[in-house]
Coordinates of C-alpha atoms in Angstrom, one line a residue:
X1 CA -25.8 -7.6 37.9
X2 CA -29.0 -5.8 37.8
X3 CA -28.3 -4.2 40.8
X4 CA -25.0 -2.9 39.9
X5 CA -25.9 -1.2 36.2
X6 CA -25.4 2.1 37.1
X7 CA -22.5 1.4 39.8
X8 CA -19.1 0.5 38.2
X9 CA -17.6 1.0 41.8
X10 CA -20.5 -2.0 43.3
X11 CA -19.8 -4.0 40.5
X12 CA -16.3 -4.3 41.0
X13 CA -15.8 -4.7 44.6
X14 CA -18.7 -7.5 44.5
X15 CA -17.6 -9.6 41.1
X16 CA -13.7 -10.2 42.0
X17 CA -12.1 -12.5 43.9
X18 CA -9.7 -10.0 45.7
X19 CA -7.3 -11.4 47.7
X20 CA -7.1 -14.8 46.4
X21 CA -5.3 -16.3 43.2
X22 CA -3.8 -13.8 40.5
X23 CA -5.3 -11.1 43.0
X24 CA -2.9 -11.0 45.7
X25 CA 0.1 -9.2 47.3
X26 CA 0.5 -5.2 47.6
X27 CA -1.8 -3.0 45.1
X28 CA -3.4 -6.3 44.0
X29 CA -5.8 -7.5 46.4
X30 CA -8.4 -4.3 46.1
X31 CA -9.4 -1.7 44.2
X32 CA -6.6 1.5 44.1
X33 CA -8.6 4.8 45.7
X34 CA -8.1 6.5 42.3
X35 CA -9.9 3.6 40.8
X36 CA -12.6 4.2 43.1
X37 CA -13.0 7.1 42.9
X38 CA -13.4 6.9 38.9
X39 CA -16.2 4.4 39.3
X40 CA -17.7 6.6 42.0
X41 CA -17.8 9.4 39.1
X42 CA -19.8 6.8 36.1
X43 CA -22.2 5.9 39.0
X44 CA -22.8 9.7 40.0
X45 CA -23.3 10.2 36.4
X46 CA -25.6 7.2 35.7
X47 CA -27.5 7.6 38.5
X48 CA -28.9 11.1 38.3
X49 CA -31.5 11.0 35.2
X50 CA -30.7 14.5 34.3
X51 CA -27.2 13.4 32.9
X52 CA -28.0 10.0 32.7
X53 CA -28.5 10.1 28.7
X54 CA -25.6 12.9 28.3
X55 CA -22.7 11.8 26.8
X56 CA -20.0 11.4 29.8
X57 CA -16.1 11.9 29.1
X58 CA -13.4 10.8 31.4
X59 CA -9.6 12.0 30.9
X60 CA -6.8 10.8 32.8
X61 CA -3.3 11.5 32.2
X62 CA -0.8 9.7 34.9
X63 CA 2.8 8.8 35.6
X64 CA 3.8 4.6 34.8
X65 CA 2.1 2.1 37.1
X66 CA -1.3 3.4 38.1
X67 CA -2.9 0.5 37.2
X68 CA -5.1 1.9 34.1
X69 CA -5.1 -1.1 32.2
X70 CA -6.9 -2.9 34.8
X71 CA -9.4 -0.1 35.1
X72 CA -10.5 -0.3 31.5
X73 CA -10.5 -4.4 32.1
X74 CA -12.8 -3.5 35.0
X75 CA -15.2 -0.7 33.0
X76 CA -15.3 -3.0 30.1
X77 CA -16.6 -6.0 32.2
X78 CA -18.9 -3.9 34.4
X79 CA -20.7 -2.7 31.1
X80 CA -20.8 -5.7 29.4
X81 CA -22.2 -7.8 32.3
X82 CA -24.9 -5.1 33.5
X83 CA -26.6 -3.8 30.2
X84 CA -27.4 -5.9 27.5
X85 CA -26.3 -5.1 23.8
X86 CA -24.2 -3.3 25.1
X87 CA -21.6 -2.1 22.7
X88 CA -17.9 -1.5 23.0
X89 CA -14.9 0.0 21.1
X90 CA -11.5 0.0 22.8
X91 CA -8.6 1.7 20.6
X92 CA -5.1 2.8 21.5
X93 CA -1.8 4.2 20.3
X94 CA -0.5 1.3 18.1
X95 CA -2.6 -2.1 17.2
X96 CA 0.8 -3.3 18.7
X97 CA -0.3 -2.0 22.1
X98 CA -3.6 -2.8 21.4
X99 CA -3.1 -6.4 21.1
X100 CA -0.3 -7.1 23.5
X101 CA -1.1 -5.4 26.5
X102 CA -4.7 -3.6 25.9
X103 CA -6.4 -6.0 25.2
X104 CA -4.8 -9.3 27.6
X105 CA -5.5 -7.4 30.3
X106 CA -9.3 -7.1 29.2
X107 CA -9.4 -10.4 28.9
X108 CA -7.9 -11.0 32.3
X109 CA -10.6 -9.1 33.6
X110 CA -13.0 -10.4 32.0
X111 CA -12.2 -14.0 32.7
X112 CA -11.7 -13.3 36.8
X113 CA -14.9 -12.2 36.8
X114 CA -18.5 -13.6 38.3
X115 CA -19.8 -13.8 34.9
X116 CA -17.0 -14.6 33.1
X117 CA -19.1 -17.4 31.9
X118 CA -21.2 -15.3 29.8
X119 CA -18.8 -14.2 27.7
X120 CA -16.4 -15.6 25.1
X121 CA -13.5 -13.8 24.8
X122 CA -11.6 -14.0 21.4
X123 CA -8.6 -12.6 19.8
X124 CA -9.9 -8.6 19.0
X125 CA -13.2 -9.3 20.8
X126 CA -15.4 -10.0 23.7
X127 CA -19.2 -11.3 22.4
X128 CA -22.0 -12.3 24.6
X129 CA -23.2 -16.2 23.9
X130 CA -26.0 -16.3 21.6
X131 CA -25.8 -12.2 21.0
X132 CA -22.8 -11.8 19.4
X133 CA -23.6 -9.7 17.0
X134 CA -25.4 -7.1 19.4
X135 CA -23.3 -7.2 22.7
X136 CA -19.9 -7.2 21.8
X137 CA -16.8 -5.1 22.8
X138 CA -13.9 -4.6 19.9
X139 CA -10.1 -4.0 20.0
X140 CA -10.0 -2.0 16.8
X141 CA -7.0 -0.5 15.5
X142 CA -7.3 3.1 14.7
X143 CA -6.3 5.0 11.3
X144 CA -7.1 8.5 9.9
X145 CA -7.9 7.0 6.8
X146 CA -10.3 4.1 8.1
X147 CA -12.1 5.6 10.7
X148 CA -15.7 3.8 10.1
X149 CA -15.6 2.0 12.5
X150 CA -15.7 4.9 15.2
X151 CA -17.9 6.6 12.8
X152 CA -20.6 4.1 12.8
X153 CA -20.8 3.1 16.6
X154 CA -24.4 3.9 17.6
X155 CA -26.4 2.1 19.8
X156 CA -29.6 4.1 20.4
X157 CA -31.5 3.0 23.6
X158 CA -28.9 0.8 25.5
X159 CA -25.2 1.7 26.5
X160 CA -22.3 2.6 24.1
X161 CA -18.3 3.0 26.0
X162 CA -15.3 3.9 24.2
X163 CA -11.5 3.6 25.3
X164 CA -9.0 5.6 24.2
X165 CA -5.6 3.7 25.6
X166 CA -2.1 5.8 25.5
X167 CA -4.4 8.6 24.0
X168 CA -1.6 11.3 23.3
X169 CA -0.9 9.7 19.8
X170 CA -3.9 8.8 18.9
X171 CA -4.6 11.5 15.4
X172 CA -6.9 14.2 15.9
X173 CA -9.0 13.0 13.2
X174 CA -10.0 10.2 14.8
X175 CA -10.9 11.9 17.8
X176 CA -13.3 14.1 15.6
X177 CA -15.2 11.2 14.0
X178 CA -15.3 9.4 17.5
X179 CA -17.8 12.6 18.4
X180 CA -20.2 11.5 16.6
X181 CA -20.9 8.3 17.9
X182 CA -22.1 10.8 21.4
X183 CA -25.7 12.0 19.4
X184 CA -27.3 8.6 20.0
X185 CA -30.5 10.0 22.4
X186 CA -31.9 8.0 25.4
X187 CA -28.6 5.8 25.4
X188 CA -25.6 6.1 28.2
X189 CA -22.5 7.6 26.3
X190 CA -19.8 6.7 28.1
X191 CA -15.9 8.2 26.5
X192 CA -12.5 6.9 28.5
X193 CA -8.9 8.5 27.9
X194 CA -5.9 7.5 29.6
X195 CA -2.3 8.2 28.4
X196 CA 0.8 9.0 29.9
X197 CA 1.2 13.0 28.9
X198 CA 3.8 12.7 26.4
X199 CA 2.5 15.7 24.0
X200 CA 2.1 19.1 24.8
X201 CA -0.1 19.3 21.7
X202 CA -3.1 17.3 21.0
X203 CA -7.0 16.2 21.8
X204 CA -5.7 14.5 24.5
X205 CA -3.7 17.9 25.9
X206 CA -6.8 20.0 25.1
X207 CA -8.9 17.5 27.1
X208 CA -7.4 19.5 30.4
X209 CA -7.1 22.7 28.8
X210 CA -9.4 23.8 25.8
X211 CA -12.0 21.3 26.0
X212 CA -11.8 21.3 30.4
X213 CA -15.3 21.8 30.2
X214 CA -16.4 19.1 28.3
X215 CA -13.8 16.3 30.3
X216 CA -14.2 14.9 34.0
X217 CA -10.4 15.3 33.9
X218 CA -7.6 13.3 36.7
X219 CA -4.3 14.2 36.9
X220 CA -2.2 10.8 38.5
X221 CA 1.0 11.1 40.2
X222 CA 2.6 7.2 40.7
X223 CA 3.9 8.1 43.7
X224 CA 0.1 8.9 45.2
X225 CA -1.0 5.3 44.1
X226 CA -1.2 2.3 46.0
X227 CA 1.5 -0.5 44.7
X228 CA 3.9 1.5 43.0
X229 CA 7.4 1.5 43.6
X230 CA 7.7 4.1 45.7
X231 CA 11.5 3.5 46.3
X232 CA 12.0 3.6 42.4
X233 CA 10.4 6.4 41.4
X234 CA 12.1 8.9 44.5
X235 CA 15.3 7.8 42.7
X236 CA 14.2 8.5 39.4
X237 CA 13.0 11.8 40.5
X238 CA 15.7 12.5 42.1
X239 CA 18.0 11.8 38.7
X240 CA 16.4 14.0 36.7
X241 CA 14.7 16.5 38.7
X242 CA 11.1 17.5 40.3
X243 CA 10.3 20.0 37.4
X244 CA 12.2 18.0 34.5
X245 CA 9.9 17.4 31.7
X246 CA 10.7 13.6 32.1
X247 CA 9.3 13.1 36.0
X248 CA 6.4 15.2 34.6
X249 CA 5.1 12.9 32.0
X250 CA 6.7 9.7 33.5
X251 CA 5.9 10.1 37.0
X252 CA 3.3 13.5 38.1
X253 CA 0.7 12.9 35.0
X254 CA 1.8 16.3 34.1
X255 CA 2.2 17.5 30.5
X256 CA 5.3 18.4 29.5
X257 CA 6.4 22.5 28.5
X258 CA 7.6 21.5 25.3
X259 CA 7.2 17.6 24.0
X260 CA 10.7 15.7 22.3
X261 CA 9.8 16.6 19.1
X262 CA 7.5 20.5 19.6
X263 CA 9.8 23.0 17.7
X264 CA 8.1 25.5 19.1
X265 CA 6.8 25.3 22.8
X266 CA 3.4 26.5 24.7
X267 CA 5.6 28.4 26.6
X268 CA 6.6 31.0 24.0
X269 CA 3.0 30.8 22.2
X270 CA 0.6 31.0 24.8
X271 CA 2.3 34.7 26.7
X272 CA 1.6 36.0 23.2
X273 CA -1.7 35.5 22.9
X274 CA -3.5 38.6 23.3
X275 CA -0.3 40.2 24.2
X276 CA -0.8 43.8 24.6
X277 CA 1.9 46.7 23.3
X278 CA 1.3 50.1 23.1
X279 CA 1.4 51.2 19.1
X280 CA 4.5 53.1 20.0
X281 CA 6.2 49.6 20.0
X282 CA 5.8 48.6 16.8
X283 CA 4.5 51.9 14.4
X284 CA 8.1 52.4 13.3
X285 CA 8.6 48.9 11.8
X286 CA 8.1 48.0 7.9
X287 CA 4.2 46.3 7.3
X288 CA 4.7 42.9 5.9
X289 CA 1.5 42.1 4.5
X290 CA 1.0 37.9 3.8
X291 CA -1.4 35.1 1.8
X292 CA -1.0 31.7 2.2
X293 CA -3.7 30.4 -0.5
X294 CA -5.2 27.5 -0.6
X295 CA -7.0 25.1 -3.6
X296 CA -8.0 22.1 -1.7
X297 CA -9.4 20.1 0.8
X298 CA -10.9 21.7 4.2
X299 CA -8.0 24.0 4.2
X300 CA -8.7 28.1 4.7
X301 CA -6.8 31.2 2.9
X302 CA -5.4 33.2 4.8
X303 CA -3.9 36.7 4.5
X304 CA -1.9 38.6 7.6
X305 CA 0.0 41.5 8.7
X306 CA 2.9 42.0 10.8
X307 CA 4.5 45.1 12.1
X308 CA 7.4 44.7 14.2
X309 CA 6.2 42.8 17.5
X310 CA 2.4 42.8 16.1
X311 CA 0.9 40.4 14.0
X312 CA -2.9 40.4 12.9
X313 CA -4.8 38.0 10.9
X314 CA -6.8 40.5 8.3
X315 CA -9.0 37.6 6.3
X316 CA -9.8 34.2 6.5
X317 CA -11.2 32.4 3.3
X318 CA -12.6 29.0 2.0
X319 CA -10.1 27.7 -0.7
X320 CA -10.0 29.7 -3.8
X321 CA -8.9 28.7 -7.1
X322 CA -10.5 32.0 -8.6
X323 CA -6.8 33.6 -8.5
X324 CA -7.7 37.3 -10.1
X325 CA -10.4 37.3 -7.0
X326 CA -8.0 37.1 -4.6
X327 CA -5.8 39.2 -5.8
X328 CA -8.5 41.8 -5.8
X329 CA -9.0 41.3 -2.0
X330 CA -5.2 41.4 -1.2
X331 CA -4.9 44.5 -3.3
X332 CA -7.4 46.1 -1.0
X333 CA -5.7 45.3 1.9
X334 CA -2.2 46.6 0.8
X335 CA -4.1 49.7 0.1
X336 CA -5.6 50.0 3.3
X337 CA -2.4 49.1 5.6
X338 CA -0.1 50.8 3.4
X339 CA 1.9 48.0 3.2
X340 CA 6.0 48.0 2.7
X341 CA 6.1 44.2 1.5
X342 CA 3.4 41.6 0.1
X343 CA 4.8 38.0 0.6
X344 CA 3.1 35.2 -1.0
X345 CA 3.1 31.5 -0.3
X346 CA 4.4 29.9 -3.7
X347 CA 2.4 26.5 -3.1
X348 CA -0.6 27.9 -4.4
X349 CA 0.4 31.8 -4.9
X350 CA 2.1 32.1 -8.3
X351 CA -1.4 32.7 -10.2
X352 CA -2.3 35.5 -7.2
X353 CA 1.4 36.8 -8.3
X354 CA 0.4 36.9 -11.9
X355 CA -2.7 38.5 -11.2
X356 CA -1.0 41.2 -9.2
X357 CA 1.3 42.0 -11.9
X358 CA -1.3 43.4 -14.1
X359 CA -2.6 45.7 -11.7
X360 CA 1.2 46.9 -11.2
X361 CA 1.4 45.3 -8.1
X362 CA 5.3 44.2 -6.8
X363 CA 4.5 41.3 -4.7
X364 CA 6.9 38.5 -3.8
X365 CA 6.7 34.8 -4.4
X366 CA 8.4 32.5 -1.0
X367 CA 9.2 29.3 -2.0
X368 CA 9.4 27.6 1.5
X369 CA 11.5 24.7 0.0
X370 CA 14.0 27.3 -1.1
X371 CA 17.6 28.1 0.5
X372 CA 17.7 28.8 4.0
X373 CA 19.8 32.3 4.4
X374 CA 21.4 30.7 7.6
X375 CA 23.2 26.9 7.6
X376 CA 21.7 25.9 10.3
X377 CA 18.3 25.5 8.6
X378 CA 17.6 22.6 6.0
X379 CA 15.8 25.0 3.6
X380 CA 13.9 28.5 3.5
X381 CA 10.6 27.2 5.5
X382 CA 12.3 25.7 8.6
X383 CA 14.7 29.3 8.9
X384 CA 10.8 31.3 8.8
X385 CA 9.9 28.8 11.8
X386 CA 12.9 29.9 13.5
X387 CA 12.8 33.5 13.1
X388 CA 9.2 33.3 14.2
X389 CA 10.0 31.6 17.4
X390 CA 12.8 33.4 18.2
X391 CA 9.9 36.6 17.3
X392 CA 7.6 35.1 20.1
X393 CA 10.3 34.8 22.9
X394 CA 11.2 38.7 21.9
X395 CA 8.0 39.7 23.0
X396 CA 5.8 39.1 19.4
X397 CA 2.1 39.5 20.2
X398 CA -0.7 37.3 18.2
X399 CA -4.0 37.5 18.3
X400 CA -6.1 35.0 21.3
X401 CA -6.7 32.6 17.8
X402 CA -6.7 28.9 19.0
X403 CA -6.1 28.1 15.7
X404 CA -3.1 29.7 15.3
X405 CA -1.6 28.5 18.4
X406 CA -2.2 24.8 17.4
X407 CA -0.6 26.0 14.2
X408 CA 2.9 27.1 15.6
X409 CA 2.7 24.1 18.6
X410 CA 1.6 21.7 16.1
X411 CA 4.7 21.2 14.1
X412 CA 7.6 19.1 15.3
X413 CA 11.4 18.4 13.8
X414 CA 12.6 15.1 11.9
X415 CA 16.3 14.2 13.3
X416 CA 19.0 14.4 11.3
X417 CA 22.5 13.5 11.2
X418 CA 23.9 16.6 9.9
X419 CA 22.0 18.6 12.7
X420 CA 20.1 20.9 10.2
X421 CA 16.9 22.3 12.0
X422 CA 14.3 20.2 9.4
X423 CA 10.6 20.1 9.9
X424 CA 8.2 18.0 9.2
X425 CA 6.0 18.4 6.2
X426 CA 1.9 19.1 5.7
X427 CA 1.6 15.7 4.6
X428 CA 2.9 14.6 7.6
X429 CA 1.3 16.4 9.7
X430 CA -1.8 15.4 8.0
X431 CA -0.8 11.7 8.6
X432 CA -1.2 12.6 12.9
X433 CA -4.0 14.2 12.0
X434 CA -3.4 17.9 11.9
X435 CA -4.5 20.4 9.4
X436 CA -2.7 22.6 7.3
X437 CA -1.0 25.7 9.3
X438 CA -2.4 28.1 7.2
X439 CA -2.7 30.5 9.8
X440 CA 0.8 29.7 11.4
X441 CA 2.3 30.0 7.6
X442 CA 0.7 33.5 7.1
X443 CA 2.5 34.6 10.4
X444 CA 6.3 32.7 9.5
X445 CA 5.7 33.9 6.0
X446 CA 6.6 37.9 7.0
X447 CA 10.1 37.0 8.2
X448 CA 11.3 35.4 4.4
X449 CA 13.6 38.5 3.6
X450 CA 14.4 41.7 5.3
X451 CA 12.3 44.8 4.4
X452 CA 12.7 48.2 4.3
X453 CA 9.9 50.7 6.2
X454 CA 9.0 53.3 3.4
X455 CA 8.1 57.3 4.5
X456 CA 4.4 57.2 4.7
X457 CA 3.8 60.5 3.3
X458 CA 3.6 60.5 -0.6
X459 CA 3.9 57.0 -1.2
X460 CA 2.3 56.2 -4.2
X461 CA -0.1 52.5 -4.5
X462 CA 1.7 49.4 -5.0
X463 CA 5.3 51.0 -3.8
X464 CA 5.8 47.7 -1.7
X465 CA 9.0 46.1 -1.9
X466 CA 11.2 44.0 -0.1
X467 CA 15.3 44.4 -0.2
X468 CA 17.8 41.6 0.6
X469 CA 20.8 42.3 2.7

């Protein structure tokens, strides 16, 4: 065991029986290449004491059948039987998954192990005899709202391994407080993802795109892997298509364009950002300046401007209850711009508009539960979401804002039987673990109600004004 600390890939050639008892017939009696070649990667790592004690993240996203589950069973077992104390927290999706397939297969591992006898494994736990309180890996069930236990996994000096299982739903915020349990010094960090690719928003999504840099990322297709059924998956391939969003997430590892639920896809948002246009492509069309204010919480202010196919975010602000000051700085910016319309979230905008009044300012409460001009929309919010996605696959241009792109790919739809287009709300977006849109809302906000382009010359301050058809 000694021998094997740093080398997952040793460890589990050496420890298992293969080929004999519950570890025989095809894709059973040996390790599967990807396998290896993971291990291969947390011995490189352990082994060369310049990333040694830097925390080490692994991300794979694969197609059904890979054989993940007896991967982490394997890491979980090489870690605890070759470092003592060492200390463990393995998560997924649901506690569901967690504690019906998780975590058995752990303890499968575990118990066909060489040091099986070391160990007792228990319902939500695996504990080291006499240390149990030190050396201990833990199923624990995650939630945005409880998330001390991630919080609080240090382990300074020894070895510390978390396991995200089925990671595309697991909330963002929990992903967050994970991070900190990577600033323990001198200790091996070792973070494990795996999910199929079901979202096309998410940590787990940004763990091959935004955050690439950070991740040792693998992309799985079932096909590539030893013991799958090959003759199954060409048929369901076949069904549905090589480029079908389906045989992507279920069978290539491959995030899908747009996920079940996205209302509005990668695809549209990520061409527009940093689009370029000439000013001649968007200088004739009324300025629709926007604030979406906020009170509370970690949410920002946020006050925009769109012109036809260009939309800018002027000001970004820490929330605000001081409603005459941001009046003053919307003011300024209708000045500036020359703005033909001033729309204002209602949520926390009616004192803004009261403010504005007194300076003579004709500025325009939305009311995004209000009436939806077209039937197809459950109310006023969803038809803005619309008319801004329809916007971005007309060309629109945003700014390159990360921010804003989680924004508009962030929300999804809630089904309904009437087939009204209805999204979800903040709060639950909030409940996966996703901020406010602020920054989306200031963009959707410009498309409440049609507006008139004003002649430039002569127009006196606060002449904005928006006209319904």
């Amino acid at each position: 065991m000694a021998d094997t600390s740093a080398d997952p890939l040793a460890y589990a050639q050496d420890a298992y029986p293969w080929g004999e008892g519950e570890l025989v017939g095809e894709g059973s009696d040996a390790l599967r290449s990807w396998q290896a070649e993971t291990f291969g990667d947390i011995r490189d790592h352990l082994s060369n004491p310049a990333t040694r004690h830097k925390p080490l993240r692994i991300a794979v996203a694969s197609g059904h059948g890979i054989g993940k589950s007896a991967f982490i069973g394997m890491v979980v077992s090489w870690a605890m039987s070759t470092c003592e104390d060492t200390r463990i927290v393995v998560t997924a999706n649901t506690e569901k998954q967690l504690r019906t397939k998780t975590w058995p297969e752990l303890a499968k591992w575990t118990r066909l192990s060489m040091t099986a006898h070391w160990f007792s494994v228990q319902g939500m736990s695996i504990v080291s005899l006499g240390r149990e309180l030190a050396w201990r890996a833990d199923a624990t069930p995650w939630s945005e709202h409880n998330t001390e236990a991630f919080a609080g996994l240090h382990n300074k000096g020894k070895r510390i391994v978390l396991v995200f299982d089925e990671a595309s739903k697991i909330a963002d915020k929990v992903w967050e407080v994970a991070e900190g349990a990577l600033t323990d010094e001198d200790t091996e960090i070792i973070w494990i993802v795996f999910g199929n690719p079901t979202q096309a928003t998410g940590r787990f999504r940004e763990c091959f795109r935004r955050f690439r840099h950070l991740w040792k990322t693998r992309q799985i297709d079932s096909r590539t892997v030893e013991g799958t059924n090959k003759a199954y998956l060409d048929e369901f391939v076949a069904t549905h298509g090589e480029d079908s969003d389906i045989v992507k997430v279920r069978v290539r590892g491959q995030f899908p364009v747009q996920s079940i639920k996205q209302f509005i896809s990668s695809k549209d948002v990520d061409p527009a950002m940093g689009r370029h246009l000439v000013e001649t492509a968007y200088n004739f069309a009324p300025r629709i300046l926007t604030l979406d204010n906020c009170w509370e919480g970690d949410d920002e202010g946020v006050i925009g401007l769109r012109q036809g196919l260009h939309f800018l975010i002027l000001a970004t602000f820490p929330k605000n209850d001081n409603d005459i000051e941001v009046a003053n700085k919307l003011a300024a910016l209708e000045d500036e711009h020359q703005a033909d319309a001033v729309f204002i979230d209602a949520g926390y905008g009616t004192g803004v508009v009261s403010a504005g009044k007194t300076m003579k300012r004709k500025w325009r409460l939305v009311w995004f539960s209000g009436e939806s001009p077209d039937p197809g929309y459950l109310n006023l919010r969803a038809y803005m979401y619309g008319k801004a996605r329809d916007w971005l696959k007309e060309g629109g241009a945003i700014p390159p804002d990360q921010v804003l792109s989680d924004d508009l790919t962030g929300i999804e739809t809630v089904p309904r039987l009437d087939g009204k287009i209805q999204l979800e709300s903040k709060k639950e977006m909030k409940k996966r673990g996703l901020p406010s849109p602020g920054r989306g809302d200031a963009l959707v906000l410009s498309f409440a109600y049609p507006v008139r382009a004003r002649e430039r010359a002569g127009a006196g301050r606060g002449a904005s004004h928006a006209i319904m058809d």
